[in-house]
Amino acid sequence: MTRILLLTLLHPLPENPARGAFVADRVRLLREMGYEVKVVNTLPRMLKIHEQRRSTMQGVAKAPRQFEFEEQPVLTIRYTAFPDHPFPSWTSASIKRQAKRVENWLGDWRPDLVSVHTLWPAAVLAQKLASLYSVPCIATAHGHDIEVGLSANYSSRIIQLIKSVQQLVVVSDKLAEREPNSVVIPCHVEVPEKLQRPIEKWQGRWRRGELEVLFPANSKRPEKDHYLALQTCRELETRGWRVKIGDLPNVPRNIVHDRMHACDIALITSRRESGPLVAREAIACGLPVVSVDIGDMKGWLPPHCIAKERTPEALADAVEAVLKSEETIQLPIIFEKEHTSRELEKLFTRILKKS
């Protein structure tokens, strides 16, 4: 049985089960494929009050040194970093010092492969451990490292990490355009079969009925642009609709799927996305999606689901077009679990043969 040591900056925490759910999906899939996986969650040192800077940081300050997720142990290691990483050398040295603790935790267990999700700074430790055990290292970038990190003051560190790993994996064709030597393996859609629904034609009263809109993100995250979603709902109200809008704060996956079943449409207004995965989950749950032109949406969503401009009026037009439409929306095969499994198997086989 191949052993994989997986490091990640993002992973569900006891106080924040929504954090890094897509990484937990990948770990679960690897175990279903027969791999033995151990998970190390790299987290910055911070005070509870600092969690308020970003909603995604909820639960980080008090995360235990070790905890169980889905009956499997997860090791938490800490590194020192300042906001926006003004001293990348300090951060790099801090996280490298945690290699010994990981080694002690693993004991006699030795990995055949190190996999890291997110590059900075988790991949610094991943590279150190891969060198320690003389095994290959694969890095998966989910968006932020490439879309934001390559323009940040620590961009040279990210470029160095990309060059040093045996293979860079990205989750969308959009990211692959910026990193031509990467391999594209999208995050698969993890919606239980019993919760999957076909998209049905809307049956309410046109421009008079009630419309339940789901903003499928935490409204406190500035890059999700909740204000544009609110403006769109106001525009719909001027056309006669009675609109209710709700967001998805840091809640467990089952509640996310319940909300998707209860709403009429999902509205995505993000300024930056590599996917987004939540749009695929919405379609799987039978919830139609309207979005700005972001991430890989144009590659698989029908044209009438994409707003022609990034304005409330264009988004409202798209909402009404989707409500009128009888077109069936199906997820491409590349988002299915079986496709992801095959691609991962091919990648691991190739990398391990070289080592």
CSV table of C-alpha atoms in Angstrom, one decimal:
chain,number,residue,atom,x,y,z
A,1,MET,CA,0.0,0.0,0.0
A,2,THR,CA,1.4,3.4,-1.1
A,3,ARG,CA,1.8,5.8,1.8
A,4,ILE,CA,1.1,9.5,1.3
A,5,LEU,CA,2.0,12.3,3.7
A,6,LEU,CA,-0.4,15.1,3.0
A,7,LEU,CA,0.3,18.7,4.2
A,8,THR,CA,-2.2,21.4,3.9
A,9,LEU,CA,-2.8,25.0,5.0
A,10,LEU,CA,-6.6,24.4,4.7
A,11,HIS,CA,-8.4,21.6,6.5
A,12,PRO,CA,-11.6,21.3,8.5
A,13,LEU,CA,-11.1,22.3,12.2
A,14,PRO,CA,-13.2,21.4,15.2
A,15,GLU,CA,-14.5,25.0,15.4
A,16,ASN,CA,-14.7,25.4,11.6
A,17,PRO,CA,-15.9,22.3,9.7
A,18,ALA,CA,-16.2,24.3,6.4
A,19,ARG,CA,-12.5,25.3,6.2
A,20,GLY,CA,-10.7,23.4,3.5
A,21,ALA,CA,-13.6,21.0,2.9
A,22,PHE,CA,-12.2,20.4,-0.6
A,23,VAL,CA,-8.9,19.1,0.8
A,24,ALA,CA,-10.8,16.8,3.1
A,25,ASP,CA,-12.7,15.5,0.0
A,26,ARG,CA,-9.3,14.7,-1.6
A,27,VAL,CA,-8.0,12.9,1.5
A,28,ARG,CA,-11.2,10.8,1.7
A,29,LEU,CA,-10.9,9.9,-2.0
A,30,LEU,CA,-7.3,8.9,-1.7
A,31,ARG,CA,-8.2,6.5,1.2
A,32,GLU,CA,-11.1,5.1,-0.9
A,33,MET,CA,-8.5,4.4,-3.6
A,34,GLY,CA,-6.5,2.3,-1.2
A,35,TYR,CA,-3.8,4.8,-0.3
A,36,GLU,CA,-2.6,5.2,3.3
A,37,VAL,CA,-2.8,8.9,4.1
A,38,LYS,CA,-1.5,10.9,7.1
A,39,VAL,CA,-2.5,14.5,7.3
A,40,VAL,CA,-0.5,17.5,8.8
A,41,ASN,CA,-2.4,20.8,9.0
A,42,THR,CA,0.0,23.8,9.0
A,43,LEU,CA,-1.5,26.8,10.8
A,44,PRO,CA,-0.2,30.3,11.7
A,45,ARG,CA,0.2,31.3,15.3
A,46,MET,CA,-2.4,33.8,16.2
A,47,LEU,CA,-4.6,35.2,18.9
A,48,LYS,CA,-8.4,34.6,18.9
A,49,ILE,CA,-9.0,38.3,18.2
A,50,HIS,CA,-7.0,38.0,15.0
A,51,GLU,CA,-9.4,35.5,13.5
A,52,GLN,CA,-11.7,38.5,12.9
A,53,ARG,CA,-9.5,39.6,10.0
A,54,ARG,CA,-10.8,36.9,7.8
A,55,SER,CA,-13.7,34.5,8.2
A,56,THR,CA,-11.6,31.6,6.9
A,57,MET,CA,-9.4,32.0,10.0
A,58,GLN,CA,-12.3,31.0,12.3
A,59,GLY,CA,-11.1,28.2,14.6
A,60,VAL,CA,-7.4,28.6,13.8
A,61,ALA,CA,-6.2,30.3,17.0
A,62,LYS,CA,-7.4,27.5,19.4
A,63,ALA,CA,-7.1,24.5,17.0
A,64,PRO,CA,-5.7,21.6,19.1
A,65,ARG,CA,-2.2,20.2,18.5
A,66,GLN,CA,-3.8,17.0,17.4
A,67,PHE,CA,-7.4,16.1,16.7
A,68,GLU,CA,-9.5,13.5,14.8
A,69,PHE,CA,-11.4,14.2,11.6
A,70,GLU,CA,-13.6,11.4,10.3
A,71,GLU,CA,-12.0,9.0,12.9
A,72,GLN,CA,-8.5,9.7,11.5
A,73,PRO,CA,-5.7,11.7,13.4
A,74,VAL,CA,-4.7,15.1,12.1
A,75,LEU,CA,-1.5,16.8,13.4
A,76,THR,CA,-1.5,20.5,13.8
A,77,ILE,CA,1.9,22.4,13.5
A,78,ARG,CA,2.3,26.1,13.9
A,79,TYR,CA,4.5,28.6,12.2
A,80,THR,CA,5.2,32.3,12.8
A,81,ALA,CA,4.1,34.8,10.2
A,82,PHE,CA,2.9,38.4,10.0
A,83,PRO,CA,-0.1,39.5,7.9
A,84,ASP,CA,0.8,39.7,4.2
A,85,HIS,CA,4.1,38.0,4.9
A,86,PRO,CA,6.5,41.0,5.0
A,87,PHE,CA,9.3,38.8,6.2
A,88,PRO,CA,9.1,35.6,4.1
A,89,SER,CA,12.5,34.4,5.3
A,90,TRP,CA,11.2,34.4,8.9
A,91,THR,CA,8.1,32.5,7.9
A,92,SER,CA,10.1,29.9,5.9
A,93,ALA,CA,12.6,29.3,8.8
A,94,SER,CA,9.7,29.1,11.3
A,95,ILE,CA,7.8,26.4,9.4
A,96,LYS,CA,11.0,24.4,8.6
A,97,ARG,CA,11.7,24.0,12.3
A,98,GLN,CA,8.5,21.9,12.6
A,99,ALA,CA,10.0,19.1,10.5
A,100,LYS,CA,11.3,17.3,13.6
A,101,ARG,CA,7.9,17.3,15.3
A,102,VAL,CA,6.3,15.8,12.2
A,103,GLU,CA,9.0,13.2,12.1
A,104,ASN,CA,8.4,12.3,15.7
A,105,TRP,CA,4.7,12.1,15.1
A,106,LEU,CA,5.1,9.7,12.2
A,107,GLY,CA,7.5,7.4,14.2
A,108,ASP,CA,8.3,4.3,12.1
A,109,TRP,CA,5.8,5.3,9.4
A,110,ARG,CA,7.6,6.4,6.3
A,111,PRO,CA,5.9,8.0,3.3
A,112,ASP,CA,6.4,7.0,-0.3
A,113,LEU,CA,5.2,10.4,-1.5
A,114,VAL,CA,4.6,13.9,0.0
A,115,SER,CA,1.6,15.8,-1.3
A,116,VAL,CA,1.0,19.4,-0.3
A,117,HIS,CA,-2.2,21.5,-0.9
A,118,THR,CA,-1.4,25.2,-1.1
A,119,LEU,CA,2.1,26.4,-1.7
A,120,TRP,CA,3.0,29.2,0.7
A,121,PRO,CA,4.2,28.4,3.2
A,122,ALA,CA,3.1,24.7,3.6
A,123,ALA,CA,5.2,23.6,0.6
A,124,VAL,CA,8.4,24.8,2.4
A,125,LEU,CA,7.8,22.2,5.1
A,126,ALA,CA,6.7,19.6,2.5
A,127,GLN,CA,10.0,20.0,0.6
A,128,LYS,CA,12.0,19.7,3.8
A,129,LEU,CA,10.2,16.4,4.7
A,130,ALA,CA,10.4,15.0,1.1
A,131,SER,CA,14.2,15.6,1.3
A,132,LEU,CA,14.4,14.0,4.7
A,133,TYR,CA,12.6,10.9,3.6
A,134,SER,CA,14.1,11.0,0.0
A,135,VAL,CA,10.7,10.8,-1.6
A,136,PRO,CA,9.1,12.9,-4.4
A,137,CYS,CA,6.9,15.9,-3.6
A,138,ILE,CA,3.7,17.0,-5.5
A,139,ALA,CA,2.1,20.4,-4.9
A,140,THR,CA,-1.5,21.3,-5.6
A,141,ALA,CA,-2.4,25.0,-6.1
A,142,HIS,CA,-6.1,25.9,-5.6
A,143,GLY,CA,-5.9,29.5,-6.8
A,144,HIS,CA,-4.7,31.9,-4.2
A,145,ASP,CA,-1.0,31.0,-4.5
A,146,ILE,CA,-1.0,31.7,-8.3
A,147,GLU,CA,-3.7,34.5,-8.6
A,148,VAL,CA,-2.5,36.5,-5.6
A,149,GLY,CA,0.8,35.0,-4.4
A,150,LEU,CA,2.6,35.6,-7.7
A,151,SER,CA,2.0,39.3,-7.4
A,152,ALA,CA,2.9,39.5,-3.7
A,153,ASN,CA,6.2,40.4,-2.0
A,154,TYR,CA,6.9,36.7,-1.5
A,155,SER,CA,6.3,35.7,-5.2
A,156,SER,CA,9.9,34.7,-5.6
A,157,ARG,CA,9.4,32.0,-2.9
A,158,ILE,CA,6.4,30.6,-4.7
A,159,ILE,CA,8.2,30.5,-8.0
A,160,GLN,CA,11.1,28.7,-6.3
A,161,LEU,CA,8.7,26.2,-4.7
A,162,ILE,CA,6.9,25.5,-8.1
A,163,LYS,CA,10.3,24.7,-9.6
A,164,SER,CA,11.5,22.5,-6.8
A,165,VAL,CA,8.5,20.1,-6.6
A,166,GLN,CA,8.4,17.0,-8.9
A,167,GLN,CA,5.0,18.1,-10.2
A,168,LEU,CA,2.7,21.1,-9.8
A,169,VAL,CA,-1.1,20.3,-10.0
A,170,VAL,CA,-3.7,23.0,-10.5
A,171,VAL,CA,-7.4,22.7,-10.2
A,172,SER,CA,-8.5,24.5,-13.4
A,173,ASP,CA,-7.5,25.3,-17.0
A,174,LYS,CA,-7.4,29.0,-16.0
A,175,LEU,CA,-4.6,28.4,-13.5
A,176,ALA,CA,-2.8,26.1,-16.0
A,177,GLU,CA,-2.6,29.0,-18.5
A,178,ARG,CA,-0.3,30.8,-16.0
A,179,GLU,CA,1.7,27.6,-15.2
A,180,PRO,CA,2.1,25.7,-18.5
A,181,ASN,CA,4.1,22.9,-16.9
A,182,SER,CA,1.3,22.0,-14.5
A,183,VAL,CA,-1.2,19.1,-14.6
A,184,VAL,CA,-4.9,19.9,-14.3
A,185,ILE,CA,-6.8,17.8,-11.9
A,186,PRO,CA,-10.1,19.5,-10.8
A,187,CYS,CA,-11.6,19.0,-7.3
A,188,HIS,CA,-14.3,16.4,-7.7
A,189,VAL,CA,-17.9,17.1,-6.6
A,190,GLU,CA,-18.6,15.4,-3.3
A,191,VAL,CA,-22.4,15.4,-3.0
A,192,PRO,CA,-24.0,12.1,-1.7
A,193,GLU,CA,-26.1,10.4,-4.3
A,194,LYS,CA,-29.2,10.6,-2.2
A,195,LEU,CA,-28.9,14.4,-2.1
A,196,GLN,CA,-28.4,14.8,-5.9
A,197,ARG,CA,-31.3,16.3,-7.8
A,198,PRO,CA,-32.1,17.2,-11.4
A,199,ILE,CA,-32.7,20.9,-12.1
A,200,GLU,CA,-36.4,21.5,-12.6
A,201,LYS,CA,-38.1,24.4,-14.4
A,202,TRP,CA,-39.1,27.2,-12.1
A,203,GLN,CA,-42.9,27.2,-11.5
A,204,GLY,CA,-43.6,30.4,-9.6
A,205,ARG,CA,-45.4,33.6,-10.6
A,206,TRP,CA,-43.3,35.7,-13.0
A,207,ARG,CA,-42.1,39.0,-11.5
A,208,ARG,CA,-44.6,38.6,-8.7
A,209,GLY,CA,-43.5,35.5,-6.8
A,210,GLU,CA,-41.0,35.0,-4.0
A,211,LEU,CA,-37.5,34.3,-5.0
A,212,GLU,CA,-35.1,32.6,-2.6
A,213,VAL,CA,-31.5,33.5,-3.6
A,214,LEU,CA,-28.5,31.7,-2.2
A,215,PHE,CA,-25.2,33.6,-1.9
A,216,PRO,CA,-23.0,30.5,-1.7
A,217,ALA,CA,-20.2,31.9,0.4
A,218,ASN,CA,-19.5,33.7,3.6
A,219,SER,CA,-20.7,37.3,3.1
A,220,LYS,CA,-17.8,38.6,5.2
A,221,ARG,CA,-15.2,37.6,2.7
A,222,PRO,CA,-14.5,40.7,0.6
A,223,GLU,CA,-13.4,38.8,-2.5
A,224,LYS,CA,-16.9,37.2,-2.8
A,225,ASP,CA,-18.4,40.7,-3.4
A,226,HIS,CA,-21.6,40.3,-1.4
A,227,TYR,CA,-22.5,43.9,-2.1
A,228,LEU,CA,-22.9,43.2,-5.8
A,229,ALA,CA,-25.2,40.3,-4.9
A,230,LEU,CA,-27.3,42.6,-2.8
A,231,GLN,CA,-27.5,45.2,-5.6
A,232,THR,CA,-28.6,42.4,-8.0
A,233,CYS,CA,-31.4,41.5,-5.6
A,234,ARG,CA,-32.5,45.1,-5.3
A,235,GLU,CA,-32.6,45.2,-9.1
A,236,LEU,CA,-34.8,42.1,-9.2
A,237,GLU,CA,-37.1,43.8,-6.6
A,238,THR,CA,-37.6,46.8,-8.9
A,239,ARG,CA,-38.8,44.4,-11.5
A,240,GLY,CA,-41.5,43.0,-9.2
A,241,TRP,CA,-39.8,40.0,-7.6
A,242,ARG,CA,-40.0,39.5,-3.8
A,243,VAL,CA,-36.4,38.5,-3.0
A,244,LYS,CA,-34.9,36.8,0.0
A,245,ILE,CA,-31.1,36.3,0.1
A,246,GLY,CA,-29.0,34.2,2.5
A,247,ASP,CA,-25.4,33.4,2.6
A,248,LEU,CA,-23.3,30.4,3.7
A,249,PRO,CA,-21.2,31.2,6.7
A,250,ASN,CA,-18.8,28.6,8.0
A,251,VAL,CA,-21.3,25.7,8.2
A,252,PRO,CA,-21.0,21.9,7.7
A,253,ARG,CA,-21.4,20.4,4.3
A,254,ASN,CA,-24.8,18.8,5.1
A,255,ILE,CA,-26.3,22.2,5.9
A,256,VAL,CA,-24.8,23.6,2.7
A,257,HIS,CA,-26.7,20.9,0.7
A,258,ASP,CA,-29.9,21.5,2.7
A,259,ARG,CA,-29.8,25.2,1.8
A,260,MET,CA,-29.2,24.4,-1.8
A,261,HIS,CA,-32.3,22.3,-1.9
A,262,ALA,CA,-34.4,25.0,-0.3
A,263,CYS,CA,-33.4,27.9,-2.6
A,264,ASP,CA,-34.4,28.8,-6.1
A,265,ILE,CA,-31.1,30.1,-7.5
A,266,ALA,CA,-27.4,30.5,-6.5
A,267,LEU,CA,-25.8,33.8,-7.3
A,268,ILE,CA,-22.0,34.0,-7.6
A,269,THR,CA,-20.4,37.5,-7.7
A,270,SER,CA,-16.8,36.8,-6.7
A,271,ARG,CA,-13.9,38.9,-7.9
A,272,ARG,CA,-11.6,36.0,-7.8
A,273,GLU,CA,-12.2,32.2,-8.1
A,274,SER,CA,-10.4,29.2,-9.6
A,275,GLY,CA,-13.6,27.1,-9.8
A,276,PRO,CA,-15.7,27.7,-7.9
A,277,LEU,CA,-16.5,24.3,-6.5
A,278,VAL,CA,-19.7,25.5,-4.8
A,279,ALA,CA,-21.2,26.1,-8.2
A,280,ARG,CA,-20.7,22.5,-9.2
A,281,GLU,CA,-22.2,21.3,-5.9
A,282,ALA,CA,-25.2,23.6,-6.5
A,283,ILE,CA,-25.9,22.0,-9.9
A,284,ALA,CA,-25.5,18.5,-8.4
A,285,CYS,CA,-28.1,19.5,-5.8
A,286,GLY,CA,-30.5,20.7,-8.5
A,287,LEU,CA,-30.0,24.4,-7.8
A,288,PRO,CA,-29.5,26.5,-11.0
A,289,VAL,CA,-26.5,28.9,-10.9
A,290,VAL,CA,-26.1,32.5,-12.2
A,291,SER,CA,-22.5,33.9,-12.1
A,292,VAL,CA,-20.3,36.7,-13.3
A,293,ASP,CA,-17.6,35.6,-15.7
A,294,ILE,CA,-15.1,34.1,-13.2
A,295,GLY,CA,-13.0,31.0,-12.9
A,296,ASP,CA,-13.8,28.1,-15.2
A,297,MET,CA,-17.6,28.9,-15.3
A,298,LYS,CA,-17.7,29.7,-19.0
A,299,GLY,CA,-16.1,26.3,-19.8
A,300,TRP,CA,-19.1,24.3,-18.6
A,301,LEU,CA,-22.1,26.5,-17.7
A,302,PRO,CA,-24.5,27.4,-20.5
A,303,PRO,CA,-24.1,31.0,-21.8
A,304,HIS,CA,-27.4,32.3,-20.4
A,305,CYS,CA,-26.1,31.5,-16.9
A,306,ILE,CA,-23.2,33.9,-17.2
A,307,ALA,CA,-23.9,37.7,-16.8
A,308,LYS,CA,-22.7,39.6,-19.9
A,309,GLU,CA,-21.3,42.4,-17.6
A,310,ARG,CA,-20.3,42.7,-14.0
A,311,THR,CA,-23.4,44.8,-13.1
A,312,PRO,CA,-26.6,44.3,-11.1
A,313,GLU,CA,-28.7,44.7,-14.3
A,314,ALA,CA,-26.8,42.1,-16.2
A,315,LEU,CA,-26.9,39.7,-13.3
A,316,ALA,CA,-30.6,40.2,-12.9
A,317,ASP,CA,-31.1,39.6,-16.6
A,318,ALA,CA,-29.2,36.3,-16.3
A,319,VAL,CA,-31.3,35.3,-13.2
A,320,GLU,CA,-34.5,35.8,-15.3
A,321,ALA,CA,-33.0,34.0,-18.3
A,322,VAL,CA,-32.2,31.0,-16.1
A,323,LEU,CA,-35.7,31.0,-14.5
A,324,LYS,CA,-37.2,30.9,-18.0
A,325,SER,CA,-34.9,28.3,-19.4
A,326,GLU,CA,-35.8,24.6,-19.8
A,327,GLU,CA,-32.3,23.7,-20.8
A,328,THR,CA,-30.7,20.8,-18.8
A,329,ILE,CA,-27.5,21.5,-17.1
A,330,GLN,CA,-25.1,18.6,-16.6
A,331,LEU,CA,-21.7,18.6,-14.9
A,332,PRO,CA,-18.8,17.6,-17.2
A,333,ILE,CA,-17.2,14.2,-16.5
A,334,ILE,CA,-14.0,15.9,-15.4
A,335,PHE,CA,-15.7,16.9,-12.1
A,336,GLU,CA,-16.7,13.3,-11.3
A,337,LYS,CA,-15.0,11.3,-8.6
A,338,GLU,CA,-14.1,8.5,-11.0
A,339,HIS,CA,-12.2,10.9,-13.3
A,340,THR,CA,-10.3,12.5,-10.5
A,341,SER,CA,-9.3,9.0,-9.2
A,342,ARG,CA,-8.0,8.0,-12.6
A,343,GLU,CA,-6.0,11.2,-13.0
A,344,LEU,CA,-4.5,10.9,-9.6
A,345,GLU,CA,-3.6,7.2,-10.1
A,346,LYS,CA,-1.8,8.1,-13.4
A,347,LEU,CA,0.1,11.0,-11.8
A,348,PHE,CA,1.2,9.0,-8.7
A,349,THR,CA,2.3,6.0,-10.9
A,350,ARG,CA,4.4,8.3,-13.2
A,351,ILE,CA,6.0,10.2,-10.3
A,352,LEU,CA,6.8,7.1,-8.2
A,353,LYS,CA,8.3,5.3,-11.3
A,354,LYS,CA,10.8,8.2,-11.7
A,355,SER,CA,11.8,8.2,-8.0
